[in-house]
Coordinates of C-alpha atoms in Angstrom, one line a residue:
X1 CA 2.4 -23.0 21.5
X2 CA 3.7 -21.0 18.8
X3 CA 6.6 -22.7 17.0
X4 CA 9.0 -19.8 17.7
X5 CA 12.5 -19.8 18.9
X6 CA 13.3 -16.8 21.1
X7 CA 16.8 -15.5 21.3
X8 CA 18.8 -12.4 22.2
X9 CA 21.8 -10.6 20.5
X10 CA 24.3 -8.8 22.4
X11 CA 24.4 -6.1 20.0
X12 CA 20.7 -5.3 20.7
X13 CA 20.2 -5.1 24.4
X14 CA 16.8 -4.0 24.3
X15 CA 15.4 -6.3 21.6
X16 CA 13.9 -9.8 21.8
X17 CA 13.8 -12.1 18.7
X18 CA 11.4 -14.7 18.0
X19 CA 12.5 -16.8 14.9
X20 CA 9.2 -18.3 13.2
X21 CA 9.3 -21.4 10.7
X22 CA 8.0 -19.2 7.8
X23 CA 8.7 -19.4 4.0
X24 CA 8.1 -15.8 3.7
X25 CA 11.1 -15.2 1.4
X26 CA 9.7 -13.4 -1.9
X27 CA 13.0 -13.4 -4.0
X28 CA 13.9 -17.1 -3.7
X29 CA 14.2 -19.5 -6.7
X30 CA 11.3 -22.2 -7.1
X31 CA 13.9 -24.8 -5.9
X32 CA 15.0 -22.8 -2.7
X33 CA 11.3 -22.2 -1.9
X34 CA 10.6 -25.9 -2.0
X35 CA 13.5 -26.6 0.3
X36 CA 12.4 -24.0 2.7
X37 CA 8.7 -25.2 2.7
X38 CA 10.0 -28.8 3.5
X39 CA 11.9 -27.5 6.5
X40 CA 8.9 -25.3 7.6
X41 CA 6.6 -28.3 7.3
X42 CA 9.0 -30.5 9.3
X43 CA 9.0 -28.2 12.2
X44 CA 5.3 -27.8 11.9
X45 CA 4.6 -31.7 11.9
X46 CA 6.3 -31.8 15.5
X47 CA 4.1 -28.7 16.9
X48 CA 0.4 -28.2 17.1
X49 CA -0.3 -24.8 15.9
X50 CA -3.6 -22.8 17.1
X51 CA -5.2 -21.2 13.8
X52 CA -6.3 -17.6 13.8
X53 CA -9.2 -16.7 11.7
X54 CA -7.8 -14.0 9.4
X55 CA -11.1 -13.1 7.9
X56 CA -12.2 -11.6 11.2
X57 CA -9.6 -9.2 10.9
X58 CA -10.7 -7.7 7.7
X59 CA -14.2 -7.7 9.1
X60 CA -13.2 -5.7 12.3
X61 CA -11.3 -3.2 10.0
X62 CA -14.1 -2.7 7.6
X63 CA -16.4 -1.8 10.4
X64 CA -14.0 0.8 11.2
X65 CA -14.2 2.3 7.8
X66 CA -11.1 0.8 6.2
X67 CA -11.2 -0.9 2.9
X68 CA -11.6 -4.7 3.3
X69 CA -8.8 -6.8 2.3
X70 CA -9.3 -9.0 -0.8
X71 CA -10.2 -12.7 0.1
X72 CA -7.3 -14.9 0.0
X73 CA -6.7 -18.0 -2.2
X74 CA -4.2 -20.2 -0.2
X75 CA -3.5 -22.6 -3.2
X76 CA -2.5 -20.0 -5.7
X77 CA 0.9 -19.8 -7.0
X78 CA 2.2 -16.9 -9.1
X79 CA 5.1 -14.9 -10.4
X80 CA 4.9 -11.3 -9.9
X81 CA 5.5 -8.9 -13.1
X82 CA 8.7 -7.2 -11.4
X83 CA 9.2 -8.8 -8.1
X84 CA 9.7 -12.4 -9.2
X85 CA 7.7 -13.7 -6.4
X86 CA 7.6 -17.6 -6.4
X87 CA 5.8 -20.4 -4.7
X88 CA 2.5 -20.1 -2.8
X89 CA 3.1 -16.7 -1.4
X90 CA -0.5 -15.6 -0.6
X91 CA -0.9 -18.7 1.7
X92 CA 2.4 -18.0 3.3
X93 CA 1.3 -14.3 3.9
X94 CA -1.9 -15.7 5.7
X95 CA 0.0 -18.2 7.6
X96 CA 2.5 -15.8 8.7
X97 CA -0.3 -13.4 9.9
X98 CA -1.8 -16.4 12.0
X99 CA 1.5 -17.2 13.6
X100 CA 2.4 -13.7 14.5
X101 CA -1.1 -12.9 15.9
X102 CA -0.9 -15.6 18.2
X103 CA 2.7 -14.9 19.3
X104 CA 1.6 -11.2 19.8
X105 CA -1.2 -12.3 22.0
X106 CA 1.4 -13.3 24.6
X107 CA 3.6 -10.1 24.4
X108 CA 3.1 -6.7 26.0
X109 CA 3.8 -3.8 23.5
X110 CA 2.6 -0.4 22.7
X111 CA 3.0 0.0 18.9
X112 CA 3.0 -2.7 15.9
X113 CA 5.4 -1.8 13.0
X114 CA 4.9 -3.8 9.8
X115 CA 7.2 -3.7 6.8
X116 CA 5.8 -3.8 3.2
X117 CA 2.9 -5.8 2.0
X118 CA 3.7 -9.4 3.1
X119 CA 3.5 -8.4 6.7
X120 CA 0.5 -6.1 6.4
X121 CA -2.0 -8.7 7.2
X122 CA -0.3 -9.6 10.3
X123 CA 0.0 -6.0 11.5
X124 CA -3.8 -5.6 10.8
X125 CA -4.6 -8.7 12.7
X126 CA -2.5 -7.8 15.6
X127 CA -3.9 -4.2 15.8
X128 CA -7.6 -5.9 15.7
X129 CA -6.7 -8.2 18.7
X130 CA -4.8 -5.7 20.7
X131 CA -6.3 -2.4 20.0
X132 CA -2.6 -1.0 19.4
X133 CA -1.7 1.6 16.7
X134 CA -0.3 0.1 13.6
X135 CA 2.7 1.8 11.5
X136 CA 3.3 0.3 8.2
X137 CA 6.5 1.0 6.6
X138 CA 6.5 1.2 2.9
X139 CA 9.9 0.4 1.3
X140 CA 8.3 -0.4 -2.1
X141 CA 4.9 -0.5 -3.9
X142 CA 3.4 -2.6 -6.5
X143 CA 3.6 0.3 -8.9
X144 CA 7.5 0.4 -8.1
X145 CA 7.8 -3.1 -9.0
X146 CA 5.4 -3.6 -11.7
X147 CA 4.9 -0.3 -13.4
X148 CA 1.2 -0.1 -14.7
X149 CA 0.9 -3.9 -14.8
X150 CA 0.0 -4.1 -11.1
X151 CA -1.1 -7.4 -9.4
X152 CA -4.5 -6.2 -8.2
X153 CA -4.3 -8.7 -5.3
X154 CA -1.2 -7.4 -3.9
X155 CA -2.3 -3.6 -4.6
X156 CA -5.4 -4.7 -2.4
X157 CA -3.3 -5.9 0.5
X158 CA -1.0 -2.7 0.2
X159 CA -4.0 -0.3 0.2
X160 CA -5.7 -2.2 3.0
X161 CA -2.6 -2.1 5.1
X162 CA -2.1 1.6 4.5
X163 CA -5.6 2.6 5.2
X164 CA -5.9 0.4 8.3
X165 CA -2.7 1.6 9.7
X166 CA -2.4 4.6 12.2
X167 CA 0.6 6.1 10.5
X168 CA 2.3 5.2 7.2
X169 CA 6.0 5.6 6.8
X170 CA 7.7 6.0 3.5
X171 CA 11.4 6.0 2.6
X172 CA 11.1 8.9 0.6
X173 CA 9.1 11.9 -0.8
X174 CA 8.8 10.1 -4.2
X175 CA 7.2 7.1 -2.3
X176 CA 5.1 9.4 -0.3
X177 CA 3.6 10.9 -3.7
X178 CA 2.8 7.4 -5.0
X179 CA 1.2 6.6 -1.7
X180 CA -1.1 9.7 -1.8
X181 CA -1.9 9.6 -5.4
X182 CA -2.3 6.0 -6.0
X183 CA -3.4 4.6 -2.7
X184 CA -5.5 7.7 -1.6
X185 CA -3.7 7.8 1.7
X186 CA -4.1 11.3 3.3
X187 CA -0.7 13.1 3.6
X188 CA -1.2 14.0 7.1
X189 CA -1.0 10.4 7.8
X190 CA 2.4 9.9 6.3
X191 CA 6.0 10.4 7.7
X192 CA 9.2 10.2 5.6
X193 CA 12.3 8.4 6.9
X194 CA 15.2 8.0 4.9
X195 CA 17.3 4.9 4.8
X196 CA 21.0 5.0 5.5
X197 CA 24.1 2.5 5.5
X198 CA 26.6 1.5 7.9
X199 CA 30.0 3.2 7.1
X200 CA 32.6 1.3 5.4
X201 CA 35.8 1.4 7.6
X202 CA 38.3 1.1 4.5
X203 CA 37.5 2.2 1.0
X204 CA 40.9 1.9 -0.7
X205 CA 40.8 0.3 -4.2
X206 CA 42.7 -2.8 -4.4
X207 CA 43.5 -4.8 -7.5
X208 CA 41.3 -8.0 -7.8
X209 CA 42.4 -11.1 -10.3
X210 CA 39.7 -11.0 -13.1
X211 CA 39.8 -11.6 -16.7
X212 CA 38.9 -7.9 -17.4
X213 CA 41.8 -5.9 -19.1
X214 CA 43.5 -3.8 -16.3
X215 CA 43.4 -0.8 -18.7
X216 CA 39.5 -1.0 -19.3
X217 CA 37.2 1.4 -17.2
X218 CA 34.4 -0.6 -15.4
X219 CA 31.0 0.7 -15.2
X220 CA 28.9 -1.1 -12.8
X221 CA 25.2 -1.9 -12.6
X222 CA 24.5 -3.9 -9.3
X223 CA 20.8 -4.8 -8.5
X224 CA 17.9 -7.0 -9.6
X225 CA 17.6 -7.7 -13.2
X226 CA 13.8 -6.6 -13.4
X227 CA 11.7 -4.0 -15.0
X228 CA 12.0 -1.7 -11.8
X229 CA 15.6 -1.4 -12.1
X230 CA 15.9 -0.3 -15.6
X231 CA 18.6 -2.8 -17.0
X232 CA 17.6 -2.1 -20.7
X233 CA 18.2 1.6 -20.2
X234 CA 21.6 0.6 -19.0
X235 CA 22.3 -1.3 -22.0
X236 CA 21.2 1.2 -24.3
X237 CA 23.4 4.0 -22.7
X238 CA 26.3 1.3 -22.8
X239 CA 26.0 0.8 -26.6
X240 CA 26.3 4.6 -27.0
X241 CA 29.4 4.9 -24.9
X242 CA 30.9 2.0 -26.7
X243 CA 30.5 3.7 -30.0
X244 CA 32.8 6.4 -29.2
X245 CA 34.9 5.0 -26.0
X246 CA 35.8 1.5 -26.5
X247 CA 38.0 1.0 -23.5
X248 CA 35.2 0.3 -21.2
X249 CA 33.8 -2.8 -19.8
X250 CA 30.0 -2.8 -18.4
X251 CA 29.3 -5.2 -15.5
X252 CA 25.9 -6.1 -14.8
X253 CA 25.8 -8.0 -11.4
X254 CA 22.4 -9.5 -10.2
X255 CA 19.8 -11.8 -11.0
X256 CA 16.1 -11.4 -11.9
X257 CA 13.1 -12.3 -14.3
X258 CA 14.6 -10.2 -17.1
X259 CA 18.2 -11.7 -17.1
X260 CA 17.5 -13.8 -20.1
X261 CA 16.0 -10.9 -22.2
X262 CA 18.8 -8.5 -21.1
X263 CA 21.6 -11.0 -22.1
X264 CA 19.9 -11.5 -25.7
X265 CA 19.7 -7.9 -25.8
X266 CA 23.3 -7.2 -25.3
X267 CA 24.0 -9.8 -28.1
X268 CA 21.6 -8.0 -30.4
X269 CA 23.2 -4.8 -29.9
X270 CA 26.5 -6.3 -30.6
X271 CA 28.2 -5.4 -27.4
X272 CA 27.9 -8.8 -25.6
X273 CA 31.6 -9.0 -25.7
X274 CA 31.8 -5.8 -23.5
X275 CA 29.2 -6.7 -21.0
X276 CA 29.8 -9.1 -18.2
X277 CA 27.0 -10.8 -16.5
X278 CA 28.1 -12.1 -13.0
X279 CA 24.9 -13.3 -11.6
X280 CA 23.8 -12.7 -8.0
X281 CA 26.6 -11.7 -5.7
X282 CA 26.9 -11.5 -2.1
X283 CA 29.2 -10.8 0.9
X284 CA 32.9 -10.4 -0.4
X285 CA 32.2 -10.8 -3.9
X286 CA 29.9 -7.5 -3.7
X287 CA 33.0 -5.7 -1.8
X288 CA 35.2 -7.0 -4.7
X289 CA 33.0 -5.7 -7.6
X290 CA 32.6 -2.3 -5.9
X291 CA 36.4 -2.1 -5.3
X292 CA 36.8 -2.9 -9.0
X293 CA 34.5 -0.3 -10.5
X294 CA 35.3 3.0 -11.9
X295 CA 31.7 4.1 -11.9
X296 CA 28.2 3.0 -10.5
X297 CA 25.2 3.6 -12.4
X298 CA 21.6 3.2 -11.0
X299 CA 19.2 3.6 -14.0
X300 CA 16.0 2.7 -12.0
X301 CA 12.6 3.3 -13.5
X302 CA 11.1 3.7 -10.1
X303 CA 13.2 3.5 -7.0
X304 CA 11.7 4.1 -3.6
X305 CA 15.0 4.7 -2.1
X306 CA 18.1 3.0 -3.4
X307 CA 20.8 2.0 -0.9
X308 CA 23.1 0.6 -3.6
X309 CA 24.5 4.1 -4.4
X310 CA 25.2 4.8 -0.8
X311 CA 27.2 1.6 -0.8
X312 CA 29.1 2.4 -3.9
X313 CA 29.9 6.0 -2.7
X314 CA 31.1 4.4 0.7
X315 CA 33.5 2.5 -1.5
X316 CA 34.9 5.6 -3.3
X317 CA 33.1 5.1 -6.5
X318 CA 31.3 7.9 -8.2
X319 CA 27.7 7.5 -9.0
X320 CA 25.1 8.3 -11.6
X321 CA 21.3 7.7 -10.2
X322 CA 18.0 8.2 -12.0
X323 CA 16.1 11.2 -10.9
X324 CA 13.2 8.7 -10.5
X325 CA 14.6 7.5 -7.1
X326 CA 14.4 8.5 -3.4
X327 CA 18.1 8.6 -2.9
X328 CA 18.4 11.6 -5.5
X329 CA 16.4 13.6 -2.9
X330 CA 19.2 13.5 -0.4
X331 CA 22.6 13.3 -2.4
X332 CA 24.1 16.3 -4.1
X333 CA 27.5 15.0 -5.3
X334 CA 26.2 12.6 -7.8
X335 CA 25.1 12.9 -11.4
X336 CA 21.5 12.6 -12.0
X337 CA 19.6 11.7 -15.1
X338 CA 16.0 10.7 -16.2
X339 CA 16.1 6.9 -16.6
X340 CA 14.6 7.2 -20.2
X341 CA 17.1 9.8 -21.2
X342 CA 20.0 7.3 -22.5
X343 CA 21.8 9.9 -24.5
X344 CA 22.3 12.0 -21.5
X345 CA 23.1 8.9 -19.5
X346 CA 25.7 7.9 -21.9
X347 CA 27.2 11.7 -21.9
X348 CA 27.5 11.5 -18.1
X349 CA 29.1 8.1 -18.3
X350 CA 31.7 9.3 -20.7
X351 CA 32.4 12.5 -18.8
X352 CA 33.0 10.7 -15.5
X353 CA 35.3 8.1 -17.1
X354 CA 37.4 10.7 -19.3
X355 CA 37.6 13.7 -17.0
X356 CA 39.7 12.7 -13.9
X357 CA 38.8 16.0 -12.0
X358 CA 35.2 15.3 -12.3
X359 CA 35.8 11.8 -11.1
X360 CA 37.8 12.9 -8.2
X361 CA 35.4 15.5 -7.1
X362 CA 32.5 13.2 -7.1
X363 CA 34.4 10.4 -5.2
X364 CA 35.8 12.7 -2.5
X365 CA 32.8 14.9 -1.9
X366 CA 30.3 11.9 -2.2
X367 CA 32.3 10.2 0.4
X368 CA 32.2 13.0 2.8
X369 CA 28.3 13.3 2.1
X370 CA 27.6 9.8 2.6
X371 CA 29.1 9.8 6.0
X372 CA 26.3 12.1 7.4
X373 CA 23.8 9.5 6.7
X374 CA 23.2 7.6 9.6
X375 CA 20.9 4.8 10.9
X376 CA 20.8 6.4 14.2
X377 CA 19.0 9.3 12.7
X378 CA 16.7 7.0 10.8
X379 CA 15.9 5.2 14.1
X380 CA 15.4 8.6 15.9
X381 CA 12.9 9.4 13.3
X382 CA 10.9 6.1 13.6
X383 CA 10.9 6.6 17.3
X384 CA 9.5 10.0 16.9
X385 CA 6.6 8.4 14.9
X386 CA 6.1 5.8 17.8
X387 CA 6.0 8.7 20.3
X388 CA 3.2 10.3 18.3
X389 CA 1.1 7.3 19.0
X390 CA 1.6 6.3 22.8
X391 CA 0.4 8.4 25.6
X392 CA 2.3 11.4 26.4
X393 CA 3.5 10.1 29.9
X394 CA 4.8 7.1 28.3
X395 CA 7.8 8.4 26.0
X396 CA 9.6 5.7 23.9
X397 CA 13.3 6.2 23.2

C-alpha cells in the first residue's frame, strides 16, 4: 500500500486529499530539509512501498515523439542559481513520481494536472499508465529563476513535461512567450490562466509598534531575496531616492541566496541605516508589514505573475511593478517601470511619496480593480481547459 493519509475538508466538498510522506519542498533550509527527510524515512520504515520504474515512462513518451527526460542521479545534491533548492531534490522528484503513480493506479479520474517541474515526472508517469490527458501548469520557468544560467537538468525536465503534456497552462502571456521561444512548445497547445487572491475583509491602516520613526515613509520590498526578484535594483533606486528625500525607510522582507550580498551592498552604498532587513515573514507579520507600508515595489527581473502586488493593493498600498511581470498585464492602476531603469524607478517612488493625490488615486482605484480578480474565474478557466480534453458527453464543472 502507498503510505498516504486520505482526508476531506468541509470547505472542499468534491475534493479528496492524499497526504504523502514527501520531502518535496524546494525553499527549505538545509536543516529543515534534513529534519523533513528524517520524518519521511521514519514513516517509510514502517510501510513497504512498491517501486515504480520511472525510466519506463520516459521510454513510452519518447515512442510518442516527445523529448526524453534527462536521466536522473538520485544521490546528487545541488543549490539552484536562483531558486535556492537544497538537499537531494532530484531523488525526491523521482520518489514522489513513484509514490503518486502507484496511488493514481488505484483512482478513477479524467485529467491529470501537474504544477511546475518537480511534479512533471509524476504527471508523465501517470499519463503513461492511465492514458489520460496531462495538463502541466507553468508557474515559473528555469529562465525566470536563473536567467541565462539555467540548470540544464531542470530545463530538460521542464521541457519534457511541456512536450509530453496535452495542454500547457501559463500564468501570463509573458510566461507563454518564454514557453514558446525557449521550450519550443506550439502556441496552440498553451492556455493562459491568471492568478488571483482572496480579498482582504479589512484594509484599514493601523499603527504598529516598531523602531521606525513614525514620520518616515516606508517603501516595501517583500519577496525572496534572489536574482529573479531584482533586489539590487531596489537598492539602487533606494540610493537615488535617499539622495534627495531623506525621510524614507526602505524595508526588505524576505530571505534567499542573495541576502548576504544585498546587506553588504546596502552598506557599501552608505544607506545601511535606512534599509531594514526583516528576514522571512509569515502570517500576521506579513499583514503588519503591509499595513505599515506607504508604497510597495516589485522590481522583478522576470516574474511569471506576481501575487504580492495584489496583496499589497488589497491592503490599500499603492504599487510599482516591473514591466517584466505577468501581473502588469492585468493591472492598470499601478505604476510600471523596466526593472533596469533605476532612475525612473526612483522618480516614481518619489512621486508617490511626495504627491498625496497620486498616492490616493493609486490606492483607491487599485483596490477597486483588484476586487474584480477572482479565484472563481481562474478555476472556471482551468475547468474550461479540462473540458477541452474530456469526451463531449462528460462535461466537468
